[in-house]
PDB file of C-alpha atoms in Angstrom:
ATOM      1  CA  MET A  28     110.493  88.860 117.731  1.00 74.00           C
ATOM      2  CA  VAL A  29     111.527  86.999 114.558  1.00 74.00           C
ATOM      3  CA  SER A  30     114.954  86.340 113.071  1.00 77.00           C
ATOM      4  CA  ALA A  31     116.153  86.267 109.465  1.00 74.00           C
ATOM      5  CA  SER A  32     116.219  82.453 109.490  1.00 75.00           C
ATOM      6  CA  GLU A  33     112.574  82.343 110.649  1.00 73.00           C
ATOM      7  CA  ILE A  34     111.569  84.721 107.840  1.00 70.00           C
ATOM      8  CA  ASN A  35     113.471  82.560 105.345  1.00 70.00           C
ATOM      9  CA  ALA A  36     111.437  79.524 106.431  1.00 68.00           C
ATOM     10  CA  LEU A  37     108.462  81.151 104.661  1.00 66.00           C
ATOM     11  CA  ARG A  38     110.251  80.821 101.295  1.00 60.00           C
ATOM     12  CA  VAL A  39     108.282  77.650 100.540  1.00 57.00           C
ATOM     13  CA  LEU A  40     105.028  79.645 100.815  1.00 58.00           C
ATOM     14  CA  PHE A  41     105.854  82.834  98.943  1.00 58.00           C
ATOM     15  CA  ALA A  42     107.494  84.175  95.825  1.00 57.00           C
ATOM     16  CA  ILE A  43     108.953  87.661  95.452  1.00 57.00           C
ATOM     17  CA  ILE A  44     108.246  89.966  92.510  1.00 54.00           C
ATOM     18  CA  LYS A  45     110.926  92.450  91.489  1.00 54.00           C
ATOM     19  CA  ASN A  46     110.036  95.991  90.432  1.00 52.00           C
ATOM     20  CA  ASP A  47     110.327  94.942  86.770  1.00 50.00           C
ATOM     21  CA  GLY A  48     107.703  92.221  87.305  1.00 46.00           C
ATOM     22  CA  SER A  49     110.091  89.262  87.163  1.00 51.00           C
ATOM     23  CA  LEU A  50     110.298  86.612  89.860  1.00 53.00           C
ATOM     24  CA  VAL A  51     113.188  86.213  92.274  1.00 57.00           C
ATOM     25  CA  LYS A  52     114.848  82.797  92.096  1.00 57.00           C
ATOM     26  CA  THR A  53     113.456  80.285  94.588  1.00 56.00           C
ATOM     27  CA  ASN A  54     116.838  79.745  96.278  1.00 62.00           C
ATOM     28  CA  THR A  55     117.143  83.428  97.242  1.00 68.00           C
ATOM     29  CA  PRO A  56     116.498  84.083 100.972  1.00 71.00           C
ATOM     30  CA  ILE A  57     113.512  86.324 101.656  1.00 69.00           C
ATOM     31  CA  SER A  58     115.430  88.135 104.400  1.00 72.00           C
ATOM     32  CA  SER A  59     117.938  89.469 101.872  1.00 72.00           C
ATOM     33  CA  TYR A  60     115.170  91.791 100.587  1.00 68.00           C
ATOM     34  CA  ALA A  61     113.964  92.945 104.004  1.00 70.00           C
ATOM     35  CA  PRO A  62     115.157  96.469 104.939  1.00 69.00           C
ATOM     36  CA  PHE A  63     115.465  95.618 108.608  1.00 70.00           C
ATOM     37  CA  PHE A  64     117.814  92.674 107.909  1.00 69.00           C
ATOM     38  CA  VAL A  65     119.853  94.425 105.185  1.00 59.00           C
ATOM     39  CA  ALA A  66     120.697  97.818 106.636  1.00 52.00           C
ATOM     40  CA  ALA A  67     122.530 100.385 104.504  1.00 42.00           C
ATOM     41  CA  SER A  68     124.794 101.143 107.460  1.00 42.00           C
ATOM     42  CA  GLY A  69     125.839  97.526 107.655  1.00 47.00           C
ATOM     43  CA  THR A  70     124.279  97.100 111.104  1.00 48.00           C
ATOM     44  CA  ALA A  71     121.382  94.809 110.266  1.00 51.00           C
ATOM     45  CA  ALA A  72     118.987  93.854 113.060  1.00 57.00           C
ATOM     46  CA  ALA A  73     119.332  90.372 114.560  1.00 69.00           C
ATOM     47  CA  LYS A  74     115.586  90.214 115.264  1.00 77.00           C
ATOM     48  CA  VAL A  75     112.591  92.443 114.536  1.00 75.00           C
ATOM     49  CA  LYS A  76     109.049  92.669 115.846  1.00 75.00           C
ATOM     50  CA  ILE A  77     106.696  90.174 114.233  1.00 71.00           C
ATOM     51  CA  THR A  78     104.200  92.971 113.437  1.00 73.00           C
ATOM     52  CA  ALA A  79     106.851  94.758 111.350  1.00 71.00           C
ATOM     53  CA  ALA A  80     107.709  91.538 109.528  1.00 70.00           C
ATOM     54  CA  VAL A  81     104.046  90.781 108.767  1.00 67.00           C
ATOM     55  CA  GLU A  82     103.452  94.296 107.428  1.00 68.00           C
ATOM     56  CA  TRP A  83     106.497  94.038 105.146  1.00 66.00           C
ATOM     57  CA  ILE A  84     105.423  90.608 103.872  1.00 62.00           C
ATOM     58  CA  GLN A  85     101.909  91.875 103.070  1.00 57.00           C
ATOM     59  CA  ASN A  86     103.298  94.829 101.114  1.00 60.00           C
ATOM     60  CA  ILE A  87     106.164  93.172  99.252  1.00 54.00           C
ATOM     61  CA  ILE A  88     105.469  89.458  98.834  1.00 48.00           C
ATOM     62  CA  ASN A  89     102.677  87.772  96.900  1.00 44.00           C
ATOM     63  CA  THR A  90     101.573  84.143  97.188  1.00 42.00           C
ATOM     64  CA  SER A  91     103.307  81.920  94.675  1.00 39.00           C
ATOM     65  CA  GLU A  92     100.165  80.782  92.884  1.00 38.00           C
ATOM     66  CA  LYS A  93      99.265  84.382  91.976  1.00 42.00           C
ATOM     67  CA  MET A  94     102.373  84.480  89.783  1.00 42.00           C
ATOM     68  CA  GLU A  95     100.754  82.194  87.256  1.00 43.00           C
ATOM     69  CA  SER A  96      99.144  83.850  84.249  1.00 55.00           C
ATOM     70  CA  ASN A  97      98.247  80.503  82.684  1.00 79.00           C
ATOM     71  CA  ILE A  98      95.285  79.423  84.836  1.00 85.00           C
ATOM     72  CA  PHE A  99      92.763  76.602  84.463  1.00 87.00           C
ATOM     73  CA  GLU A 100      89.787  77.115  86.746  1.00 89.00           C
ATOM     74  CA  ILE A 101      86.843  74.981  87.824  1.00 91.00           C
ATOM     75  CA  ARG A 102      84.381  77.175  89.681  1.00 91.00           C
ATOM     76  CA  GLY A 103      81.028  76.694  91.365  1.00 91.00           C
ATOM     77  CA  ILE A 104      80.086  73.211  90.210  1.00 91.00           C
ATOM     78  CA  SER A 105      77.443  71.442  92.315  1.00 92.00           C
ATOM     79  CA  LYS A 106      76.302  67.824  92.485  1.00 91.00           C
ATOM     80  CA  ALA A 107      78.480  66.873  89.511  1.00 89.00           C
ATOM     81  CA  VAL A 108      81.232  64.499  88.449  1.00 90.00           C
ATOM     82  CA  THR A 109      84.076  66.189  86.550  1.00 86.00           C
ATOM     83  CA  ILE A 110      86.969  64.330  84.927  1.00 86.00           C
ATOM     84  CA  GLN A 111      89.696  66.506  83.414  1.00 82.00           C
ATOM     85  CA  GLU A 112      92.117  64.550  81.255  1.00 77.00           C
ATOM     86  CA  ASN A 113      93.544  67.375  79.144  1.00 72.00           C
ATOM     87  CA  ASP A 114      97.247  68.116  79.491  1.00 72.00           C
ATOM     88  CA  LEU A 115      97.509  70.894  82.093  1.00 80.00           C
ATOM     89  CA  GLN A 116     101.295  70.729  82.406  1.00 78.00           C
ATOM     90  CA  GLY A 117     102.676  74.119  83.480  1.00 76.00           C
ATOM     91  CA  LYS A 118      99.260  75.541  84.388  1.00 84.00           C
ATOM     92  CA  CYS A 119      97.854  76.740  87.682  1.00 88.00           C
ATOM     93  CA  LEU A 120      94.696  74.858  88.655  1.00 91.00           C
ATOM     94  CA  ARG A 121      92.048  76.602  90.730  1.00 92.00           C
ATOM     95  CA  LEU A 122      89.072  74.779  92.225  1.00 94.00           C
ATOM     96  CA  THR A 123      86.785  77.372  93.776  1.00 94.00           C
ATOM     97  CA  GLY A 124      83.346  77.252  95.377  1.00 94.00           C
ATOM     98  CA  CYS A 125      82.518  73.669  94.417  1.00 95.00           C
ATOM     99  CA  GLU A 126      80.125  71.558  96.489  1.00 94.00           C
ATOM    100  CA  ASP A 127      78.788  67.984  96.642  1.00 95.00           C
ATOM    101  CA  SER A 128      80.945  66.977  93.669  1.00 94.00           C
ATOM    102  CA  TYR A 129      83.588  64.521  92.507  1.00 95.00           C
ATOM    103  CA  ILE A 130      86.532  66.121  90.687  1.00 94.00           C
ATOM    104  CA  TYR A 131      89.295  64.081  89.035  1.00 94.00           C
ATOM    105  CA  ILE A 132      92.335  65.793  87.468  1.00 92.00           C
ATOM    106  CA  ASN A 133      94.282  63.173  85.511  1.00 91.00           C
ATOM    107  CA  SER A 134      97.218  65.440  84.686  1.00 90.00           C
ATOM    108  CA  SER A 135     100.269  67.071  86.180  1.00 91.00           C
ATOM    109  CA  VAL A 136      99.918  70.787  86.991  1.00 91.00           C
ATOM    110  CA  ASN A 137     102.189  73.532  88.261  1.00 90.00           C
ATOM    111  CA  TYR A 138     100.247  74.930  91.227  1.00 91.00           C
ATOM    112  CA  VAL A 139      96.871  74.077  92.774  1.00 93.00           C
ATOM    113  CA  ILE A 140      94.502  76.152  94.903  1.00 94.00           C
ATOM    114  CA  VAL A 141      91.438  74.409  96.354  1.00 96.00           C
ATOM    115  CA  SER A 142      89.367  77.173  97.927  1.00 95.00           C
ATOM    116  CA  SER A 143      85.926  77.411  99.550  1.00 95.00           C
ATOM    117  CA  CYS A 144      84.874  73.912  98.513  1.00 96.00           C
ATOM    118  CA  PHE A 145      82.333  71.900 100.513  1.00 96.00           C
ATOM    119  CA  ASN A 146      81.641  68.172 100.682  1.00 96.00           C
ATOM    120  CA  CYS A 147      83.761  67.231  97.660  1.00 96.00           C
ATOM    121  CA  VAL A 148      86.019  64.344  96.662  1.00 96.00           C
ATOM    122  CA  ILE A 149      89.042  65.606  94.715  1.00 96.00           C
ATOM    123  CA  MET A 150      91.865  63.656  93.077  1.00 96.00           C
ATOM    124  CA  ILE A 151      94.794  65.453  91.472  1.00 94.00           C
ATOM    125  CA  ALA A 152      97.496  63.345  89.842  1.00 93.00           C
ATOM    126  CA  ALA A 153     100.605  65.467  90.422  1.00 93.00           C
ATOM    127  CA  VAL A 154     101.515  69.039  91.408  1.00 94.00           C
ATOM    128  CA  SER A 155     105.057  70.098  90.572  1.00 92.00           C
ATOM    129  CA  LYS A 156     105.130  72.931  93.131  1.00 91.00           C
ATOM    130  CA  ILE A 157     102.551  73.890  95.783  1.00 92.00           C
ATOM    131  CA  CYS A 158      99.095  72.429  96.395  1.00 95.00           C
ATOM    132  CA  SER A 159      97.021  74.647  98.705  1.00 95.00           C
ATOM    133  CA  MET A 160      93.715  73.938 100.424  1.00 96.00           C
ATOM    134  CA  GLU A 161      92.005  76.881 102.117  1.00 94.00           C
ATOM    135  CA  LYS A 162      88.587  77.640 103.591  1.00 95.00           C
ATOM    136  CA  CYS A 163      87.259  74.164 102.784  1.00 97.00           C
ATOM    137  CA  GLU A 164      84.920  71.897 104.710  1.00 96.00           C
ATOM    138  CA  ARG A 165      84.384  68.129 104.451  1.00 96.00           C
ATOM    139  CA  VAL A 166      86.705  67.728 101.475  1.00 97.00           C
ATOM    140  CA  LEU A 167      88.582  64.522 100.681  1.00 97.00           C
ATOM    141  CA  LEU A 168      91.739  65.335  98.708  1.00 97.00           C
ATOM    142  CA  SER A 169      94.182  62.820  97.236  1.00 96.00           C
ATOM    143  CA  VAL A 170      97.294  64.325  95.654  1.00 96.00           C
ATOM    144  CA  ALA A 171     101.031  63.969  95.061  1.00 95.00           C
ATOM    145  CA  ALA A 172     102.896  67.276  95.236  1.00 94.00           C
ATOM    146  CA  GLU A 173     106.217  68.869  96.070  1.00 93.00           C
ATOM    147  CA  THR A 174     104.633  70.899  98.892  1.00 92.00           C
ATOM    148  CA  ILE A 175     101.166  70.771 100.458  1.00 94.00           C
ATOM    149  CA  ARG A 176      99.631  73.396 102.717  1.00 94.00           C
ATOM    150  CA  ILE A 177      96.268  73.522 104.483  1.00 95.00           C
ATOM    151  CA  GLY A 178      94.719  76.629 105.989  1.00 93.00           C
ATOM    152  CA  ASN A 179      91.482  77.559 107.744  1.00 93.00           C
ATOM    153  CA  SER A 180      89.720  74.323 106.845  1.00 96.00           C
ATOM    154  CA  ILE A 181      87.337  72.064 108.776  1.00 95.00           C
ATOM    155  CA  ASP A 182      86.725  68.305 108.828  1.00 96.00           C
ATOM    156  CA  CYS A 183      88.886  67.548 105.775  1.00 96.00           C
ATOM    157  CA  LYS A 184      90.937  64.452 104.978  1.00 96.00           C
ATOM    158  CA  LEU A 185      94.039  64.488 102.803  1.00 96.00           C
ATOM    159  CA  ASN A 186      95.753  61.380 101.444  1.00 96.00           C
ATOM    160  CA  ILE A 187      99.071  62.729 100.250  1.00 95.00           C
ATOM    161  CA  TYR A 188     102.575  62.173  99.010  1.00 95.00           C
ATOM    162  CA  SER A 189     104.833  65.223  99.344  1.00 94.00           C
ATOM    163  CA  VAL A 190     108.529  65.964  99.063  1.00 93.00           C
ATOM    164  CA  PHE A 191     108.308  68.207 102.145  1.00 92.00           C
ATOM    165  CA  PRO A 192     106.140  67.737 105.258  1.00 93.00           C
ATOM    166  CA  PRO A 193     102.661  69.310 104.857  1.00 94.00           C
ATOM    167  CA  ILE A 194     102.191  72.814 106.289  1.00 92.00           C
ATOM    168  CA  LEU A 195      99.140  73.651 108.405  1.00 93.00           C
ATOM    169  CA  TYR A 196      98.361  77.291 109.134  1.00 90.00           C
ATOM    170  CA  GLY A 197      95.471  79.365 110.446  1.00 89.00           C
ATOM    171  CA  ASP A 198      92.376  77.923 112.131  1.00 90.00           C
ATOM    172  CA  ASN A 199      92.225  74.279 111.058  1.00 93.00           C
ATOM    173  CA  ARG A 200      89.868  71.855 112.795  1.00 93.00           C
ATOM    174  CA  ALA A 201      89.458  68.078 112.516  1.00 94.00           C
ATOM    175  CA  ILE A 202      92.057  67.712 109.749  1.00 94.00           C
ATOM    176  CA  GLN A 203      93.090  64.121 108.977  1.00 95.00           C
ATOM    177  CA  LEU A 204      96.284  63.289 107.100  1.00 96.00           C
ATOM    178  CA  GLY A 205      96.999  59.901 105.586  1.00 95.00           C
ATOM    179  CA  PRO A 206      99.229  58.160 103.029  1.00 94.00           C
ATOM    180  CA  HIS A 207      98.743  58.596  99.298  1.00 94.00           C
ATOM    181  CA  ASN A 208      96.028  56.234  98.099  1.00 93.00           C
ATOM    182  CA  VAL A 209      95.765  56.696  94.324  1.00 91.00           C
ATOM    183  CA  ALA A 210      96.871  54.124  91.755  1.00 89.00           C
ATOM    184  CA  TYR A 211      96.181  53.987  88.026  1.00 88.00           C
ATOM    185  CA  GLU A 212      98.166  53.211  84.905  1.00 87.00           C
ATOM    186  CA  GLU A 213      99.279  56.742  83.959  1.00 88.00           C
ATOM    187  CA  LEU A 214      99.959  58.027  87.482  1.00 90.00           C
ATOM    188  CA  MET A 215     103.737  57.536  87.519  1.00 91.00           C
ATOM    189  CA  ALA A 216     104.015  59.230  84.130  1.00 89.00           C
ATOM    190  CA  HIS A 217     102.229  62.298  85.532  1.00 90.00           C
ATOM    191  CA  ILE A 218     104.450  62.306  88.640  1.00 91.00           C
ATOM    192  CA  LYS A 219     107.604  62.106  86.518  1.00 90.00           C
ATOM    193  CA  LYS A 220     106.355  64.919  84.287  1.00 89.00           C
ATOM    194  CA  ALA A 221     105.836  67.045  87.395  1.00 89.00           C
ATOM    195  CA  LYS A 222     109.427  66.208  88.447  1.00 90.00           C
ATOM    196  CA  ILE A 223     108.317  65.096  91.913  1.00 91.00           C
ATOM    197  CA  THR A 224     111.077  63.200  93.702  1.00 88.00           C
ATOM    198  CA  ILE A 225     109.972  59.725  94.749  1.00 89.00           C
ATOM    199  CA  ASN A 226     111.780  58.001  97.607  1.00 89.00           C
ATOM    200  CA  THR A 227     110.842  55.971 100.665  1.00 89.00           C
ATOM    201  CA  ALA A 228     111.961  58.707 103.083  1.00 87.00           C
ATOM    202  CA  ASN A 229     109.135  60.949 101.851  1.00 91.00           C
ATOM    203  CA  LEU A 230     106.393  58.329 102.210  1.00 91.00           C
ATOM    204  CA  LEU A 231     105.804  59.227 105.864  1.00 92.00           C
ATOM    205  CA  ASN A 232     106.016  63.024 105.542  1.00 93.00           C
ATOM    206  CA  TRP A 233     102.274  63.147 106.204  1.00 94.00           C
ATOM    207  CA  THR A 234     102.959  61.988 109.777  1.00 93.00           C
ATOM    208  CA  ASN A 235     105.111  65.024 110.580  1.00 91.00           C
ATOM    209  CA  PRO A 236     103.210  68.186 109.564  1.00 92.00           C
ATOM    210  CA  VAL A 237     104.606  71.667 110.199  1.00 90.00           C
ATOM    211  CA  LEU A 238     102.168  73.634 112.387  1.00 88.00           C
ATOM    212  CA  MET A 239     102.675  77.297 111.510  1.00 79.00           C
ATOM    213  CA  LYS A 240     100.197  78.510 114.135  1.00 53.00           C
ATOM    214  CA  THR A 241     102.190  76.820 116.885  1.00 44.00           C
ATOM    215  CA  CYS A 242     105.400  78.450 115.693  1.00 42.00           C
ATOM    216  CA  LEU A 243     103.835  81.919 115.749  1.00 39.00           C
ATOM    217  CA  LEU A 244     102.440  81.407 119.240  1.00 37.00           C
ATOM    218  CA  GLN A 245     105.929  80.653 120.450  1.00 41.00           C
ATOM    219  CA  THR A 246     107.211  83.974 119.098  1.00 40.00           C
ATOM    220  CA  SER A 247     106.870  87.050 121.291  1.00 39.00           C
ATOM    221  CA  ASP A 248     107.374  90.761 120.643  1.00 45.00           C
ATOM    222  CA  ALA A 249     108.594  91.209 124.188  1.00 39.00           C
TER     223      ALA A 249
END
């Protein structure tokens, strides 16, 4: 069973689209849109089965990065060195299907998805919202972001600075987390442009990841 507060914890991962196509504000609780928590009779459920919650999420909520229409994509490069220094402020960056390559993004971006990459070294200056790594293997990622999440990846190392603790979900294996390790002249300018909060309390967020799989295993339908 899951409660409204547990559903609301997913707010950092998802964004809600209204029927008119606009986005719901990020400070709006997800549970306020769930029919089982907002009953017309005024007798909302305290907890619901996790299967019902998952089905509702799949039907109603889309991942945040899919909201971006302004996308910059690097796809399928192999045995290459790519340096992107153009201003990508406000864009969604997608790195998909790259292998045996070095990729350097010297810019601030809105969202990042690193998907299905193999044996790559990736540096991204600053991500104002969510940086996601999924289905990757033997990838070294260095990034500063508001939120970082890793899913279904193997033998990857991330050197990170994040405002919130990193989120690990799905079947991750041999994931290493470490402190942010990038320094160059324009870096702080990119971080400020991305509006990422810098303070000493966040420097050790990489040591305290949120394990979503563990949380789900502790939840029972019984």
